[in-house]
Amino acid sequence: MAILFASTRDEHIRTWVPALRQALGPREVVVAPDIPDRRAITHAVVWKPGRDTLANLPNLRAVFSLGAGVDDLLAGELVPNHIPLVRMVDPELTRGMVEYVLLHVLYLYRQVPQYRSAQAGAKWRPLAQPRACEQTVGFLGLGELGLAAARAVAKLGFGVVGFTRTPRQTNGIACLSGADKWPRFLASCDILVCLLPKTPTTLGLLDATALAMLPHGANLISASRGGIVVEPDLLAALASGQLGHAVLDVFEREPLPEDSPLWLHPNITVTPHIAAVTYPATAIESVLENLRRDRAGKPLRHVVDRARGY
Ligand code: NAP
């Protein structure tokens, strides 16, 4: 029985491999692409593995993704269809996303972009400041990350509403779902936070039509996956004033090309896909716990539903 570790990031090899070897024993962890005995591999821990890395492993039982999003693994068909794919759910990853959302909700609500631009022109220009309870922050996706972030934002006194694929009861957070509620949800959002997985149904969801349903001058935080926000439509909505400011952590192409108009746009804040990172020190427990469960014949946690795409 051996665990295969496959990642294209040197930093992952430096951190995850010693941690896994310490927890499981040095012989139990094999690092791709050097796989001396393919029959010995029962589980794989992966980040953007090569095309054939997970093929021809006859005793593979499950694949653990180092990322919370698995769209690349599914789109690239990198994990054989019959093998359970488990995504990363880790309290520190969630905490990172909560921090990122809180930081940028306050940044937008307290009009920091406007004050920075006034400062650049040496302009002393106080703006009317609404109260938090007069503002609604809408969460597109109330999963592991969206729900934690929504609860933290609600604690600051903002109105909070969520939108999900299936109807949900969430303590203290109003939640809408279904095509008929979509316009109502968008129309309520002073700040829209996108924490949806990238799937065939969310790809291109935030297009010109959706952005036009937001209140005029609304703000956007996009922190899950590029491609959900249609970038040319976003630029048009900023140009018309329909959208006030966009905080973008994720993009249609990453790294964001140097010549992208998003970089220097005065009403866009760019961060390089760092909203929430996976820390091996805590995330390893999520992998080990599932490994123990599988070896004990218990069901795995956080298995991706391939039909839904998340
Ligand atoms: P999750 O627990 O799977 O939750 C996904 C949420 O999205 C659920 O509430 C789901 O609705 C909703 N949803 C899915 N498809 C929908 C649709 N078509 N319409 C409306 N709602 C839909 O995912 P998570 O752990 O919160 O993570 C979300 C995403 O964040 C990941 O997929 C990943 O891409 C991204 N991420 C980004 C970073 C970063 O650093 N930028 C870090 C980690 C993760 P239901 O409740 O009805 O299922």
GROMACS .gro file of C-alpha atoms and ligand atoms in nm:
model
  358
    1MET     CA    1   0.000   0.000   0.000
    2ALA     CA    2   0.148   0.335  -0.101
    3ILE     CA    3   0.038   0.695  -0.147
    4LEU     CA    4   0.131   0.870  -0.469
    5PHE     CA    5   0.209   1.242  -0.440
    6ALA     CA    6   0.187   1.431  -0.768
    7SER     CA    7   0.226   1.806  -0.800
    8THR     CA    8   0.381   2.040  -1.052
    9ARG     CA    9   0.481   2.281  -0.770
   10ASP     CA   10   0.832   2.239  -0.621
   11GLU     CA   11   0.709   2.405  -0.304
   12HIS     CA   12   0.449   2.128  -0.263
   13ILE     CA   13   0.718   1.860  -0.295
   14ARG     CA   14   0.928   2.041  -0.033
   15THR     CA   15   0.644   2.069   0.219
   16TRP     CA   16   0.391   1.792   0.160
   17VAL     CA   17   0.624   1.499   0.092
   18PRO     CA   18   0.821   1.520   0.423
   19ALA     CA   19   0.497   1.581   0.615
   20LEU     CA   20   0.326   1.278   0.455
   21ARG     CA   21   0.637   1.064   0.506
   22GLN     CA   22   0.653   1.164   0.871
   23ALA     CA   23   0.288   1.074   0.922
   24LEU     CA   24   0.278   0.754   0.716
   25GLY     CA   25   0.634   0.624   0.707
   26PRO     CA   26   0.901   0.693   0.443
   27ARG     CA   27   0.826   0.391   0.222
   28GLU     CA   28   0.456   0.466   0.198
   29VAL     CA   29   0.495   0.786  -0.003
   30VAL     CA   30   0.594   0.774  -0.369
   31VAL     CA   31   0.657   1.096  -0.562
   32ALA     CA   32   0.549   1.122  -0.927
   33PRO     CA   33   0.676   1.081  -1.191
   34ASP     CA   34   0.899   0.813  -1.036
   35ILE     CA   35   0.655   0.526  -0.964
   36PRO     CA   36   0.853   0.203  -0.924
   37ASP     CA   37   0.548  -0.022  -0.866
   38ARG     CA   38   0.218   0.109  -1.004
   39ARG     CA   39   0.024  -0.176  -0.842
   40ALA     CA   40   0.128  -0.060  -0.494
   41ILE     CA   41  -0.051   0.277  -0.523
   42THR     CA   42  -0.384   0.283  -0.338
   43HIS     CA   43  -0.433   0.661  -0.295
   44ALA     CA   44  -0.305   0.975  -0.463
   45VAL     CA   45  -0.264   1.330  -0.334
   46VAL     CA   46  -0.253   1.569  -0.629
   47TRP     CA   47  -0.219   1.922  -0.755
   48LYS     CA   48  -0.240   1.958  -1.134
   49PRO     CA   49  -0.100   1.609  -1.203
   50GLY     CA   50   0.031   1.520  -1.549
   51ARG     CA   51  -0.214   1.380  -1.806
   52ASP     CA   52  -0.131   1.011  -1.750
   53THR     CA   53  -0.011   1.023  -1.390
   54LEU     CA   54  -0.326   0.861  -1.251
   55ALA     CA   55  -0.380   0.616  -1.537
   56ASN     CA   56  -0.278   0.251  -1.506
   57LEU     CA   57  -0.286   0.239  -1.128
   58PRO     CA   58  -0.492  -0.082  -1.092
   59ASN     CA   59  -0.532  -0.060  -0.713
   60LEU     CA   60  -0.609   0.313  -0.687
   61ARG     CA   61  -0.897   0.366  -0.442
   62ALA     CA   62  -0.926   0.747  -0.411
   63VAL     CA   63  -0.766   1.073  -0.520
   64PHE     CA   64  -0.730   1.369  -0.283
   65SER     CA   65  -0.706   1.716  -0.437
   66LEU     CA   66  -0.485   1.974  -0.265
   67GLY     CA   67  -0.726   2.239  -0.394
   68ALA     CA   68  -1.085   2.310  -0.291
   69GLY     CA   69  -1.177   2.357  -0.657
   70VAL     CA   70  -1.153   2.053  -0.884
   71ASP     CA   71  -1.260   2.202  -1.216
   72ASP     CA   72  -0.915   2.151  -1.375
   73LEU     CA   73  -0.906   1.786  -1.268
   74LEU     CA   74  -1.254   1.722  -1.406
   75ALA     CA   75  -1.216   1.924  -1.727
   76GLY     CA   76  -0.882   1.759  -1.804
   77GLU     CA   77  -1.025   1.414  -1.718
   78LEU     CA   78  -0.715   1.362  -1.506
   79VAL     CA   79  -0.884   1.132  -1.253
   80PRO     CA   80  -1.032   0.804  -1.385
   81ASN     CA   81  -1.412   0.823  -1.375
   82HIS     CA   82  -1.465   0.532  -1.139
   83ILE     CA   83  -1.225   0.666  -0.872
   84PRO     CA   84  -1.369   0.889  -0.596
   85LEU     CA   85  -1.224   1.239  -0.610
   86VAL     CA   86  -1.204   1.422  -0.276
   87ARG     CA   87  -1.164   1.799  -0.260
   88MET     CA   88  -0.979   1.998   0.004
   89VAL     CA   89  -1.186   2.121   0.295
   90ASP     CA   90  -0.971   2.260   0.574
   91PRO     CA   91  -1.052   2.512   0.848
   92GLU     CA   92  -0.742   2.723   0.774
   93LEU     CA   93  -0.832   2.745   0.406
   94THR     CA   94  -1.181   2.857   0.504
   95ARG     CA   95  -1.036   3.108   0.752
   96GLY     CA   96  -0.820   3.251   0.471
   97MET     CA   97  -1.124   3.306   0.252
   98VAL     CA   98  -1.316   3.465   0.539
   99GLU     CA   99  -1.025   3.708   0.589
  100TYR     CA  100  -1.012   3.791   0.219
  101VAL     CA  101  -1.386   3.856   0.198
  102LEU     CA  102  -1.400   4.061   0.520
  103LEU     CA  103  -1.102   4.271   0.408
  104HIS     CA  104  -1.257   4.353   0.072
  105VAL     CA  105  -1.615   4.398   0.187
  106LEU     CA  106  -1.486   4.665   0.428
  107TYR     CA  107  -1.253   4.808   0.162
  108LEU     CA  108  -1.545   4.858  -0.075
  109TYR     CA  109  -1.803   4.960   0.186
  110ARG     CA  110  -1.570   5.222   0.340
  111GLN     CA  111  -1.493   5.349  -0.015
  112VAL     CA  112  -1.117   5.300   0.006
  113PRO     CA  113  -1.075   5.293  -0.377
  114GLN     CA  114  -1.246   5.634  -0.401
  115TYR     CA  115  -1.029   5.781  -0.121
  116ARG     CA  116  -0.711   5.644  -0.280
  117SER     CA  117  -0.798   5.810  -0.607
  118ALA     CA  118  -0.884   6.137  -0.428
  119GLN     CA  119  -0.549   6.117  -0.247
  120ALA     CA  120  -0.367   6.071  -0.579
  121GLY     CA  121  -0.510   6.411  -0.683
  122ALA     CA  122  -0.452   6.567  -0.336
  123LYS     CA  123  -0.829   6.606  -0.305
  124TRP     CA  124  -0.989   6.628   0.043
  125ARG     CA  125  -1.324   6.480  -0.054
  126PRO     CA  126  -1.538   6.327   0.225
  127LEU     CA  127  -1.810   6.099   0.088
  128ALA     CA  128  -2.148   6.012   0.236
  129GLN     CA  129  -2.106   5.687   0.429
  130PRO     CA  130  -2.409   5.458   0.463
  131ARG     CA  131  -2.446   5.240   0.772
  132ALA     CA  132  -2.354   4.873   0.737
  133CYS     CA  133  -2.711   4.774   0.821
  134GLU     CA  134  -2.825   4.971   0.513
  135GLN     CA  135  -2.604   4.762   0.283
  136THR     CA  136  -2.664   4.411   0.153
  137VAL     CA  137  -2.379   4.176   0.073
  138GLY     CA  138  -2.490   3.893  -0.155
  139PHE     CA  139  -2.309   3.560  -0.158
  140LEU     CA  140  -2.320   3.359  -0.474
  141GLY     CA  141  -2.255   3.013  -0.328
  142LEU     CA  142  -2.305   2.925   0.036
  143GLY     CA  143  -2.078   2.621   0.054
  144GLU     CA  144  -1.785   2.567   0.289
  145LEU     CA  145  -1.633   2.903   0.200
  146GLY     CA  146  -1.939   3.112   0.115
  147LEU     CA  147  -2.131   3.025   0.430
  148ALA     CA  148  -1.836   3.095   0.662
  149ALA     CA  149  -1.770   3.429   0.488
  150ALA     CA  150  -2.140   3.521   0.490
  151ARG     CA  151  -2.164   3.454   0.865
  152ALA     CA  152  -1.856   3.669   0.934
  153VAL     CA  153  -1.993   3.956   0.723
  154ALA     CA  154  -2.333   3.931   0.896
  155LYS     CA  155  -2.156   3.971   1.232
  156LEU     CA  156  -2.036   4.315   1.116
  157GLY     CA  157  -2.399   4.424   1.086
  158PHE     CA  158  -2.445   4.406   0.707
  159GLY     CA  159  -2.757   4.261   0.554
  160VAL     CA  160  -2.656   3.928   0.403
  161VAL     CA  161  -2.831   3.713   0.143
  162GLY     CA  162  -2.712   3.398  -0.034
  163PHE     CA  163  -2.792   3.227  -0.361
  164THR     CA  164  -2.739   2.853  -0.411
  165ARG     CA  165  -2.817   2.585  -0.667
  166THR     CA  166  -3.053   2.396  -0.436
  167PRO     CA  167  -3.282   2.545  -0.168
  168ARG     CA  168  -3.102   2.574   0.165
  169GLN     CA  169  -3.193   2.648   0.524
  170THR     CA  170  -2.905   2.837   0.680
  171ASN     CA  171  -2.930   2.966   1.031
  172GLY     CA  172  -2.944   3.345   1.020
  173ILE     CA  173  -2.865   3.385   0.647
  174ALA     CA  174  -3.148   3.435   0.399
  175CYS     CA  175  -3.096   3.207   0.102
  176LEU     CA  176  -3.254   3.211  -0.242
  177SER     CA  177  -3.230   2.960  -0.525
  178GLY     CA  178  -3.390   2.894  -0.862
  179ALA     CA  179  -3.403   3.092  -1.187
  180ASP     CA  180  -3.714   3.287  -1.075
  181LYS     CA  181  -3.526   3.425  -0.768
  182TRP     CA  182  -3.207   3.515  -0.960
  183PRO     CA  183  -3.311   3.870  -1.061
  184ARG     CA  184  -3.438   3.940  -0.705
  185PHE     CA  185  -3.112   3.816  -0.555
  186LEU     CA  186  -2.894   4.028  -0.785
  187ALA     CA  187  -3.112   4.337  -0.741
  188SER     CA  188  -3.056   4.318  -0.365
  189CYS     CA  189  -2.673   4.315  -0.372
  190ASP     CA  190  -2.479   4.632  -0.294
  191ILE     CA  191  -2.172   4.408  -0.287
  192LEU     CA  192  -2.180   4.073  -0.471
  193VAL     CA  193  -1.932   3.808  -0.356
  194CYS     CA  194  -1.881   3.519  -0.598
  195LEU     CA  195  -1.776   3.196  -0.429
  196LEU     CA  196  -1.917   2.951  -0.681
  197PRO     CA  197  -1.729   2.650  -0.813
  198LYS     CA  198  -1.649   2.656  -1.184
  199THR     CA  199  -1.887   2.410  -1.350
  200PRO     CA  200  -2.067   2.394  -1.684
  201THR     CA  201  -2.361   2.582  -1.525
  202THR     CA  202  -2.159   2.858  -1.355
  203LEU     CA  203  -1.921   2.928  -1.644
  204GLY     CA  204  -2.005   3.275  -1.779
  205LEU     CA  205  -2.287   3.316  -1.525
  206LEU     CA  206  -2.186   3.673  -1.438
  207ASP     CA  207  -2.229   3.817  -1.787
  208ALA     CA  208  -2.372   4.148  -1.912
  209THR     CA  209  -2.730   4.037  -1.839
  210ALA     CA  210  -2.653   3.939  -1.480
  211LEU     CA  211  -2.438   4.247  -1.411
  212ALA     CA  212  -2.720   4.468  -1.542
  213MET     CA  213  -2.952   4.326  -1.274
  214LEU     CA  214  -2.732   4.456  -0.989
  215PRO     CA  215  -2.817   4.796  -0.839
  216HIS     CA  216  -2.643   5.075  -1.033
  217GLY     CA  217  -2.292   5.127  -0.893
  218ALA     CA  218  -2.278   4.792  -0.707
  219ASN     CA  219  -1.942   4.633  -0.626
  220LEU     CA  220  -1.814   4.284  -0.700
  221ILE     CA  221  -1.569   4.050  -0.528
  222SER     CA  222  -1.476   3.749  -0.742
  223ALA     CA  223  -1.268   3.499  -0.546
  224SER     CA  224  -1.353   3.147  -0.661
  225ARG     CA  225  -1.265   3.077  -1.025
  226GLY     CA  226  -1.201   3.275  -1.340
  227GLY     CA  227  -1.449   3.229  -1.623
  228ILE     CA  228  -1.758   3.274  -1.403
  229VAL     CA  229  -1.729   3.651  -1.451
  230VAL     CA  230  -1.721   3.739  -1.823
  231GLU     CA  231  -1.429   3.982  -1.832
  232PRO     CA  232  -1.530   4.192  -2.139
  233ASP     CA  233  -1.880   4.231  -1.988
  234LEU     CA  234  -1.726   4.332  -1.655
  235LEU     CA  235  -1.518   4.601  -1.828
  236ALA     CA  236  -1.828   4.731  -2.008
  237ALA     CA  237  -2.026   4.742  -1.681
  238LEU     CA  238  -1.742   4.938  -1.514
  239ALA     CA  239  -1.723   5.176  -1.809
  240SER     CA  240  -2.095   5.253  -1.790
  241GLY     CA  241  -2.090   5.297  -1.411
  242GLN     CA  242  -2.330   5.002  -1.369
  243LEU     CA  243  -2.053   4.843  -1.164
  244GLY     CA  244  -1.859   5.064  -0.922
  245HIS     CA  245  -1.552   4.856  -0.840
  246ALA     CA  246  -1.442   4.496  -0.886
  247VAL     CA  247  -1.201   4.306  -0.661
  248LEU     CA  248  -1.070   4.014  -0.865
  249ASP     CA  249  -0.859   3.726  -0.733
  250VAL     CA  250  -0.929   3.488  -1.021
  251PHE     CA  251  -0.922   3.532  -1.398
  252GLU     CA  252  -1.010   3.369  -1.729
  253ARG     CA  253  -0.634   3.332  -1.788
  254GLU     CA  254  -0.386   3.288  -1.503
  255PRO     CA  255  -0.133   3.429  -1.453
  256LEU     CA  256  -0.318   3.738  -1.573
  257PRO     CA  257  -0.135   3.840  -1.895
  258GLU     CA  258   0.081   4.153  -1.861
  259ASP     CA  259  -0.118   4.327  -2.134
  260SER     CA  260  -0.458   4.262  -1.974
  261PRO     CA  261  -0.664   4.583  -1.938
  262LEU     CA  262  -0.767   4.461  -1.592
  263TRP     CA  263  -0.423   4.536  -1.442
  264LEU     CA  264  -0.429   4.914  -1.470
  265HIS     CA  265  -0.802   4.976  -1.453
  266PRO     CA  266  -0.871   5.237  -1.184
  267ASN     CA  267  -1.186   5.056  -1.069
  268ILE     CA  268  -1.036   4.709  -1.045
  269THR     CA  269  -0.831   4.565  -0.762
  270VAL     CA  270  -0.626   4.263  -0.870
  271THR     CA  271  -0.483   3.994  -0.642
  272PRO     CA  272  -0.299   3.691  -0.785
  273HIS     CA  273  -0.526   3.400  -0.683
  274ILE     CA  274  -0.425   3.417  -0.317
  275ALA     CA  275  -0.762   3.458  -0.146
  276ALA     CA  276  -0.729   3.128   0.040
  277VAL     CA  277  -0.427   2.902   0.029
  278THR     CA  278  -0.386   2.542   0.145
  279TYR     CA  279  -0.145   2.516   0.438
  280PRO     CA  280   0.010   2.167   0.460
  281ALA     CA  281   0.041   2.197   0.840
  282THR     CA  282  -0.338   2.179   0.878
  283ALA     CA  283  -0.458   2.045   0.544
  284ILE     CA  284  -0.262   1.722   0.589
  285GLU     CA  285  -0.506   1.627   0.866
  286SER     CA  286  -0.792   1.643   0.616
  287VAL     CA  287  -0.603   1.399   0.389
  288LEU     CA  288  -0.498   1.169   0.675
  289GLU     CA  289  -0.845   1.158   0.823
  290ASN     CA  290  -0.993   1.046   0.492
  291LEU     CA  291  -0.714   0.793   0.446
  292ARG     CA  292  -0.791   0.647   0.789
  293ARG     CA  293  -1.162   0.641   0.707
  294ASP     CA  294  -1.105   0.461   0.378
  295ARG     CA  295  -0.873   0.207   0.535
  296ALA     CA  296  -1.133   0.146   0.807
  297GLY     CA  297  -1.402   0.092   0.543
  298LYS     CA  298  -1.586   0.416   0.632
  299PRO     CA  299  -1.723   0.653   0.366
  300LEU     CA  300  -1.490   0.930   0.247
  301ARG     CA  301  -1.578   1.292   0.328
  302HIS     CA  302  -1.601   1.575   0.073
  303VAL     CA  303  -1.625   1.350  -0.231
  304VAL     CA  304  -1.693   1.549  -0.547
  305ASP     CA  305  -2.024   1.483  -0.721
  306ARG     CA  306  -1.906   1.455  -1.080
  307ALA     CA  307  -2.255   1.508  -1.223
  308ARG     CA  308  -2.279   1.847  -1.045
  309GLY     CA  309  -1.913   1.929  -1.112
  310TYR     CA  310  -1.831   2.021  -0.751
  311NAP     P1  311  -1.871   2.415  -0.202
  311NAP     O1  312  -1.869   2.385  -0.057
  311NAP     O2  313  -1.879   2.301  -0.299
  311NAP     O3  314  -1.993   2.515  -0.226
  311NAP     C1  315  -2.034   2.556  -0.353
  311NAP     C2  316  -2.158   2.645  -0.340
  311NAP     O4  317  -2.190   2.693  -0.472
  311NAP     C3  318  -2.282   2.570  -0.288
  311NAP     O5  319  -2.356   2.653  -0.203
  311NAP     C4  320  -2.359   2.541  -0.418
  311NAP     O6  321  -2.498   2.530  -0.403
  311NAP     C5  322  -2.329   2.667  -0.498
  311NAP     N1  323  -2.350   2.644  -0.641
  311NAP     C6  324  -2.291   2.554  -0.722
  311NAP     N2  325  -2.340   2.566  -0.848
  311NAP     C7  326  -2.432   2.665  -0.844
  311NAP     C8  327  -2.516   2.724  -0.941
  311NAP     N3  328  -2.516   2.684  -1.070
  311NAP     N4  329  -2.597   2.825  -0.902
  311NAP     C9  330  -2.600   2.867  -0.773
  311NAP     N5  331  -2.521   2.815  -0.676
  311NAP    C10  332  -2.439   2.715  -0.712
  311NAP     O7  333  -1.744   2.500  -0.245
  311NAP     P2  334  -1.647   2.588  -0.151
  311NAP     O8  335  -1.560   2.501  -0.070
  311NAP     O9  336  -1.728   2.691  -0.082
  311NAP    O10  337  -1.554   2.655  -0.262
  311NAP    C11  338  -1.607   2.733  -0.369
  311NAP    C12  339  -1.500   2.755  -0.473
  311NAP    O11  340  -1.401   2.846  -0.424
  311NAP    C13  341  -1.418   2.632  -0.510
  311NAP    O12  342  -1.485   2.553  -0.606
  311NAP    C14  343  -1.290   2.691  -0.566
  311NAP    O13  344  -1.299   2.702  -0.706
  311NAP    C15  345  -1.285   2.831  -0.506
  311NAP     N6  346  -1.165   2.857  -0.422
  311NAP    C16  347  -1.089   2.967  -0.450
  311NAP    C17  348  -0.978   2.995  -0.373
  311NAP    C18  349  -0.893   3.116  -0.399
  311NAP    O14  350  -0.785   3.129  -0.340
  311NAP     N7  351  -0.934   3.207  -0.482
  311NAP    C19  352  -0.944   2.910  -0.266
  311NAP    C20  353  -1.025   2.800  -0.240
  311NAP    C21  354  -1.137   2.775  -0.319
  311NAP     P3  355  -2.566   2.411  -0.316
  311NAP    O15  356  -2.547   2.456  -0.172
  311NAP    O16  357  -2.705   2.410  -0.360
  311NAP    O17  358  -2.489   2.286  -0.348
   0.00000   0.00000   0.00000
